[in-house]
mmCIF file of C-alpha atoms in Angstrom:
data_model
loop_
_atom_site.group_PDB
_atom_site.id
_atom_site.type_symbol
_atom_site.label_atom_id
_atom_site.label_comp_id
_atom_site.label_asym_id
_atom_site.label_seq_id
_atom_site.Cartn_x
_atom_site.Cartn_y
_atom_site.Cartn_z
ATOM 1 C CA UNK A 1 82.719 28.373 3.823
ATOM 2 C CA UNK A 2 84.853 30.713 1.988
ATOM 3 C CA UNK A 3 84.016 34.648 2.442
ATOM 4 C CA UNK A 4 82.809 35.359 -0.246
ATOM 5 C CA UNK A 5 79.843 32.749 0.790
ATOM 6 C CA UNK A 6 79.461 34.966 3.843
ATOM 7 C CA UNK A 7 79.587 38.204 2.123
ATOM 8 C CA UNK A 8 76.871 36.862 -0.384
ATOM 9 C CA UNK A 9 74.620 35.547 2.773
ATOM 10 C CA UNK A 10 74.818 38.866 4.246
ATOM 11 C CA UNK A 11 73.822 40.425 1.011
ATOM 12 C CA UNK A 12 71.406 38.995 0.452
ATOM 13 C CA UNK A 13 69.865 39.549 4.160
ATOM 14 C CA UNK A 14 70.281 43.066 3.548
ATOM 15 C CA UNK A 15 68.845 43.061 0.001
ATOM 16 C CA UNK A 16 65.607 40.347 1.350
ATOM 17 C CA UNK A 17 62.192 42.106 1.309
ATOM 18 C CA UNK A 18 61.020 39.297 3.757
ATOM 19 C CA UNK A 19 61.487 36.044 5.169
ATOM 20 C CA UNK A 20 60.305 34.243 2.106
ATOM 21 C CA UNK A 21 63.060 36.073 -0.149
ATOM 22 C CA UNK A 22 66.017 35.783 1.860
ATOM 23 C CA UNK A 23 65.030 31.847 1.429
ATOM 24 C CA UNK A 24 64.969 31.971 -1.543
ATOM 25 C CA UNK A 25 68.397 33.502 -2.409
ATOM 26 C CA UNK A 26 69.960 31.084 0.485
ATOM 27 C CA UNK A 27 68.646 27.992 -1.331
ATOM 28 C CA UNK A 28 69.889 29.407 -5.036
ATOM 29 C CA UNK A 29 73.089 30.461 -3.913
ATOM 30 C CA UNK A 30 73.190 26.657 -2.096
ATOM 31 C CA UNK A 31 73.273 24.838 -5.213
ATOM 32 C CA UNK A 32 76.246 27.062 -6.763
ATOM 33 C CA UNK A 33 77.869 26.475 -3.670
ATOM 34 C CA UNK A 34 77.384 22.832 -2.863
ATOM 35 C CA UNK A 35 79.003 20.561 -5.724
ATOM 36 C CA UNK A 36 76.581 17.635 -6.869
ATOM 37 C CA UNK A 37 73.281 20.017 -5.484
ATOM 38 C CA UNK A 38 71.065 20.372 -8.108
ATOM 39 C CA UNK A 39 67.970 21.412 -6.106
ATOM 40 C CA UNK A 40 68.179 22.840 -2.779
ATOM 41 C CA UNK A 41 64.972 23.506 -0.557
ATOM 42 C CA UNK A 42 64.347 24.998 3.318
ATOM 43 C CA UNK A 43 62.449 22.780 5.580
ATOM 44 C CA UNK A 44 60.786 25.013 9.030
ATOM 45 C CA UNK A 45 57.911 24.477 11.225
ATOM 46 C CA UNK A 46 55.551 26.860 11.067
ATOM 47 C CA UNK A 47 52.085 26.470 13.386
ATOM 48 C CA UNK A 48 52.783 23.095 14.584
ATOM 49 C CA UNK A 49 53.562 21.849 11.188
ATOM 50 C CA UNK A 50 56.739 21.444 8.448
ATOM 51 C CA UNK A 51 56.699 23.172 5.160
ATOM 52 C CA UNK A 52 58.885 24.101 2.569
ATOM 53 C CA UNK A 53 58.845 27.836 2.696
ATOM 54 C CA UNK A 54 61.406 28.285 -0.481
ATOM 55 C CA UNK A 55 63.355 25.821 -3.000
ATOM 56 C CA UNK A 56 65.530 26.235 -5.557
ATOM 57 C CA UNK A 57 65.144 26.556 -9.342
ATOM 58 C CA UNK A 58 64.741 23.175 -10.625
ATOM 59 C CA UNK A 59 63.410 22.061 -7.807
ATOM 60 C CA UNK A 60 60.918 19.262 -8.195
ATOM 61 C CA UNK A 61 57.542 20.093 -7.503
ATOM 62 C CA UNK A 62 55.989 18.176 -4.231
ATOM 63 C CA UNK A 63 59.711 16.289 -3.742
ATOM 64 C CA UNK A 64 59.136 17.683 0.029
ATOM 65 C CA UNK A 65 55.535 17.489 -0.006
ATOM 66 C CA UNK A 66 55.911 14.148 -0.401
ATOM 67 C CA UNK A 67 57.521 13.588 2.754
ATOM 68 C CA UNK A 68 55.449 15.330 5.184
ATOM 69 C CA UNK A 69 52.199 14.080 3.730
ATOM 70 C CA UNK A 70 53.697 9.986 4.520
ATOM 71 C CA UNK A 71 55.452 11.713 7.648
ATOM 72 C CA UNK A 72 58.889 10.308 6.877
ATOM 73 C CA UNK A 73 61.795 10.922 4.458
ATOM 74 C CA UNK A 74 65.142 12.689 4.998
ATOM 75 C CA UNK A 75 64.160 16.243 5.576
ATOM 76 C CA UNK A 76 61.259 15.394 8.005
ATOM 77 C CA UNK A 77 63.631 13.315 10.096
ATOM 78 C CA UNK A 78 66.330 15.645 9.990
ATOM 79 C CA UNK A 79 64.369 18.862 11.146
ATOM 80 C CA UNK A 80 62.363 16.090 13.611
ATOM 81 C CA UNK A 81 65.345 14.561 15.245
ATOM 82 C CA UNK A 82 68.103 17.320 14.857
ATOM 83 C CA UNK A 83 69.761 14.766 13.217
ATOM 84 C CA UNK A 84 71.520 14.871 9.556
ATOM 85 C CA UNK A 85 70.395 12.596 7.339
ATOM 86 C CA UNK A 86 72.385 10.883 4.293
ATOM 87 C CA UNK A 87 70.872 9.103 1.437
ATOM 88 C CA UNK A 88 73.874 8.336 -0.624
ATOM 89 C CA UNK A 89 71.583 6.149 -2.852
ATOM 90 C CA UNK A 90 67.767 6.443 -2.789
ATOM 91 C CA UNK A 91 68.111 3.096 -5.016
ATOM 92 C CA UNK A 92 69.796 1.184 -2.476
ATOM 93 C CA UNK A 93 67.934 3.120 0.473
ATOM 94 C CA UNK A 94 65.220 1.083 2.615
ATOM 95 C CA UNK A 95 64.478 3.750 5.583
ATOM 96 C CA UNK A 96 62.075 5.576 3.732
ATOM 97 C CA UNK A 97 59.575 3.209 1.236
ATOM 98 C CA UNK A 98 56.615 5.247 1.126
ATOM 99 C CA UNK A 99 58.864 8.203 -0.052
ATOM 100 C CA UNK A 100 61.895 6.447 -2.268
ATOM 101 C CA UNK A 101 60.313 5.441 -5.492
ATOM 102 C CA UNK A 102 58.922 8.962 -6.153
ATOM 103 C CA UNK A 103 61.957 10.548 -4.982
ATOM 104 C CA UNK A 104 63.330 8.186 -7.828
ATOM 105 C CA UNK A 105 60.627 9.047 -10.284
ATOM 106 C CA UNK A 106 61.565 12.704 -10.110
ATOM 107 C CA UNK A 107 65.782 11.830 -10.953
ATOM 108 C CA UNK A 108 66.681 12.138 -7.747
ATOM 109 C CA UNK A 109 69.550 10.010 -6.902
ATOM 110 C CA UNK A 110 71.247 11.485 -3.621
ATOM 111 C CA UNK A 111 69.309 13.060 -0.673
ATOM 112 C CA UNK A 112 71.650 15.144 2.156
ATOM 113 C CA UNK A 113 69.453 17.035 4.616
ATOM 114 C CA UNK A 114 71.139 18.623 7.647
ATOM 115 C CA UNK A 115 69.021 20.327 10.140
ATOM 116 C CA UNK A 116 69.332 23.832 11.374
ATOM 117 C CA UNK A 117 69.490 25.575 14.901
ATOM 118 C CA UNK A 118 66.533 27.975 14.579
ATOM 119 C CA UNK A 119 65.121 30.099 17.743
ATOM 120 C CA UNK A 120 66.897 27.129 19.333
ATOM 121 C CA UNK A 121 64.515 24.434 18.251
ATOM 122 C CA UNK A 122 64.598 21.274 16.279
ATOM 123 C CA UNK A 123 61.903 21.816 12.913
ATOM 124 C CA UNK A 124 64.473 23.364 10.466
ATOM 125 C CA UNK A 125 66.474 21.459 8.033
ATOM 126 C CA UNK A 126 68.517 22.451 4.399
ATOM 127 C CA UNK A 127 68.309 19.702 1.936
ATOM 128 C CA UNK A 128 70.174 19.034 -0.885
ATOM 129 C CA UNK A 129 69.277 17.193 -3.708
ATOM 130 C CA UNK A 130 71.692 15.383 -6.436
ATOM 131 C CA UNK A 131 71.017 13.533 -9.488
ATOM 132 C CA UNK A 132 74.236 10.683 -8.867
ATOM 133 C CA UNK A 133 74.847 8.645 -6.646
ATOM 134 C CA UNK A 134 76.939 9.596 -3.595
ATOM 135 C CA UNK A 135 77.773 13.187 -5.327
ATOM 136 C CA UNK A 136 77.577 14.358 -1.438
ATOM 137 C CA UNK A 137 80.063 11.725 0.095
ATOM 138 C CA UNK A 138 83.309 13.242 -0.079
ATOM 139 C CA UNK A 139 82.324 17.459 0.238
ATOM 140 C CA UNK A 140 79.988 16.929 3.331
ATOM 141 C CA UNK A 141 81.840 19.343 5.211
ATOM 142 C CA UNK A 142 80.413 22.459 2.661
ATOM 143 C CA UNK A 143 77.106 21.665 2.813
ATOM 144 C CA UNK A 144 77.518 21.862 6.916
ATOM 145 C CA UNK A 145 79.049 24.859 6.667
ATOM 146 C CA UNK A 146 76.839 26.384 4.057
ATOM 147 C CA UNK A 147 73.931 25.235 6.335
ATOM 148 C CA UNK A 148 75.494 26.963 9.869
ATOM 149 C CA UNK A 149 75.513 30.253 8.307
ATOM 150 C CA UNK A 150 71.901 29.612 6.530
ATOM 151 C CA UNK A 151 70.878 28.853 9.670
ATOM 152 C CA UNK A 152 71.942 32.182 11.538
ATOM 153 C CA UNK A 153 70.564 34.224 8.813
ATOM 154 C CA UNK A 154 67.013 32.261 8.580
ATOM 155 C CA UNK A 155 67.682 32.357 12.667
ATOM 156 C CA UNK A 156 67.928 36.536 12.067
ATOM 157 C CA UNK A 157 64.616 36.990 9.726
ATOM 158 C CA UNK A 158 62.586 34.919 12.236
ATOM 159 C CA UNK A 159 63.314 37.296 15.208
ATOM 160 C CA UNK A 160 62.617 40.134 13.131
ATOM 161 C CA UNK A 161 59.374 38.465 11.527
ATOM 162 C CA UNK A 162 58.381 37.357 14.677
ATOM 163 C CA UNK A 163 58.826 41.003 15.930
ATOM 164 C CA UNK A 164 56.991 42.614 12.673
ATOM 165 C CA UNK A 165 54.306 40.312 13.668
ATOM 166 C CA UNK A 166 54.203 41.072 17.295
ATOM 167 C CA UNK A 167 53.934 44.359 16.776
ATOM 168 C CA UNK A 168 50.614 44.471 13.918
ATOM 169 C CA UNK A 169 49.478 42.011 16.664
ATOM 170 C CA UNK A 170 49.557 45.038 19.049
ATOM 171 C CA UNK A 171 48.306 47.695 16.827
ATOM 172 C CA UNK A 172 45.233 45.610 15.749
ATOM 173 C CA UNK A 173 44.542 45.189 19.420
ATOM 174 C CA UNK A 174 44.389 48.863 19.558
ATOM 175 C CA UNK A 175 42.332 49.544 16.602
ATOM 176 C CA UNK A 176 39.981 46.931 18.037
ATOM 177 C CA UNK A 177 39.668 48.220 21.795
ATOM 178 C CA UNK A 178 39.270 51.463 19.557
ATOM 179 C CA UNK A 179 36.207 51.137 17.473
ATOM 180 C CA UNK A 180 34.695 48.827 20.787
ATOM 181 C CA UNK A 181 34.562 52.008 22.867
ATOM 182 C CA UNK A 182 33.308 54.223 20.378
ATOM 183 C CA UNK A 183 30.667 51.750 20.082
ATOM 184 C CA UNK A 184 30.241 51.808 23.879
ATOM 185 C CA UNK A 185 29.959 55.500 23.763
ATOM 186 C CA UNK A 186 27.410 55.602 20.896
ATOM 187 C CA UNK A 187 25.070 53.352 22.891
ATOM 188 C CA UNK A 188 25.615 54.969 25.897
ATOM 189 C CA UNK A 189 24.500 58.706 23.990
ATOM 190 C CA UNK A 190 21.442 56.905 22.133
ATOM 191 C CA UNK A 191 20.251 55.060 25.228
ATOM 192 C CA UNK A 192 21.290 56.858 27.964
ATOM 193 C CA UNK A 193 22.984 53.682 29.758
ATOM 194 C CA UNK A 194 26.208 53.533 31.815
ATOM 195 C CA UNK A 195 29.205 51.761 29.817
ATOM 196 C CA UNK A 196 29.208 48.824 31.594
ATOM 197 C CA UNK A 197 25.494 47.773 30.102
ATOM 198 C CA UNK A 198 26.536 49.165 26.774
ATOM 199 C CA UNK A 199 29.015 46.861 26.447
ATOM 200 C CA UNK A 200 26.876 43.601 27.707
ATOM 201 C CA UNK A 201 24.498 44.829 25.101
ATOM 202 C CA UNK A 202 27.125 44.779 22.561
ATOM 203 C CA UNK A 203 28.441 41.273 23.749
ATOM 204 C CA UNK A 204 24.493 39.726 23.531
ATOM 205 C CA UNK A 205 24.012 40.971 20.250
ATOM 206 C CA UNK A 206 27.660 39.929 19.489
ATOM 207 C CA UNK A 207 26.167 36.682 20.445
ATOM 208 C CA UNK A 208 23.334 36.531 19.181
ATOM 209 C CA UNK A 209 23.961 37.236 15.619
ATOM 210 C CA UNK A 210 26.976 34.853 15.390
ATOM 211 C CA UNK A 211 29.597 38.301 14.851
ATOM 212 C CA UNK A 212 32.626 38.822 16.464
ATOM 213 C CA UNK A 213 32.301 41.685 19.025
ATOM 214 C CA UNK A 214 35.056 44.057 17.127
ATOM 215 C CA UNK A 215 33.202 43.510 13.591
ATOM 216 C CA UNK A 216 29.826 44.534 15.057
ATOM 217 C CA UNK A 217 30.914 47.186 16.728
ATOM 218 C CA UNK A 218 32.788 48.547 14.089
ATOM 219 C CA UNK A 219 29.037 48.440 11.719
ATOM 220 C CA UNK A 220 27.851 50.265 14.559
ATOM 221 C CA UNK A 221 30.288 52.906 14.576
ATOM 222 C CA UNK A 222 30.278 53.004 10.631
ATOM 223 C CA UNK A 223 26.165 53.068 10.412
ATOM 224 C CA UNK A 224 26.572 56.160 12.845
ATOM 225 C CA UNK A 225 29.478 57.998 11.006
ATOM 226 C CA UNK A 226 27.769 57.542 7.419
ATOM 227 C CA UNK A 227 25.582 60.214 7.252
ATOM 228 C CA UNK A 228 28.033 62.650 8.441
ATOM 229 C CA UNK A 229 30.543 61.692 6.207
ATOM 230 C CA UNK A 230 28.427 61.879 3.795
ATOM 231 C CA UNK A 231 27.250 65.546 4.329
ATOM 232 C CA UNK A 232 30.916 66.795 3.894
ATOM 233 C CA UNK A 233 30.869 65.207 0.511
#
């Protein structure tokens, strides 16, 4: 991959708002960079499952959709198996039937999906998609390289998403222990019980009325702050 492929990458890493984005730009600046693509798209697992979190312009709509619903076509094998996967003619090809003909119906003629190293699992894959026959047989070697430095970058925004995540994980776990022990403490004023029975209480009702334990509290805590809020109006 030539530098300027790199520089661009890094770009537009720098210039990406967000996993989704920096997808985006990869799989558009793919298809100017890989001769015969005409549609590019990102295959990764995300909760136990593949989707295609960002395609190209001109990217046929459900083309990848197509594959996961039958469970088998290039990009599902290739981010299954860790495997690349060449369809140099999806007229000739037999390996996928369920998936071919509407692969076909949509002009697509050549299918190259090569999977990715992400967070050092299989469930990733870049595929390219061409409207001739065999436009992908004698360039391979680009759309390899194009996909090993794809696949640091996508590598890159997971740990950071994964971290962003982690940590609103962690502050909603706060805000939740939060409002639960101002709830304790209300009961504990209005009924004159120890904080150990205030919470049980809290927990049966939780119970009872089918609400999770922070959402009730947090009426509690809200019926009992009301009227003072309200005074200050």
């Amino acid at each position: 991959m030539s530098s300027e492929t790199s520089d661009t990458l890094d770009q537009a890493m720098v210039r990406s708002s967000g996993l989704d984005t920096l997808l985006r730009d990869l799989t558009d600046r793919a298809v100017q960079e890989v001769a015969g693509a005409a549609a590019c798209s990102i295959t990764v697992r995300r909760a136990g499952r593949l989707l295609t979190l960002a395609g190209s312009d001109g990217l046929p709509s459900g083309l990848d959709q197509r594959q996961y619903e039958n469970g088998s076509g290039p990009c599902v094998e290739a981010a299954e198996t860790g495997a690349e996967q060449y369809a140099p003619d999806l007229a000739a090809e037999s390996r996928w039937p369920a998936y071919t003909p509407y692969a076909l119906a949509q002009g697509v003629r050549c299918v190259l999906a090569v999977p990715l190293a992400v967070e050092g699992q299989t469930g990733a894959a870049i595929n390219y998609y061409g409207l001739r026959p065999g436009v992908f047989g004698t360039d391979r070697d680009t759309a390899r390289s194009f996909a090993a430095r794809a696949g640091d970058a996508i590598d890159m925004a997971l740990r950071i998403e994964h971290r962003r995540q982690s940590a609103a994980d962690v502050r909603t776990a706060l805000l939740s222990r939060s409002v639960i022990d101002q709830a304790i403490g209300i009961l504990m004023a209005q009924e004159r019980i120890n904080a150990r029975d205030a919470l049980e209480r809290l927990r049966r009702a939780s119970q009872h009325r089918n609400v999770k334990l922070r959402d009730l509290c947090g009426q509690l805590v809200a019926k009992v702050a009301g009227p003072a809020s309200d005074s200050r109006k």
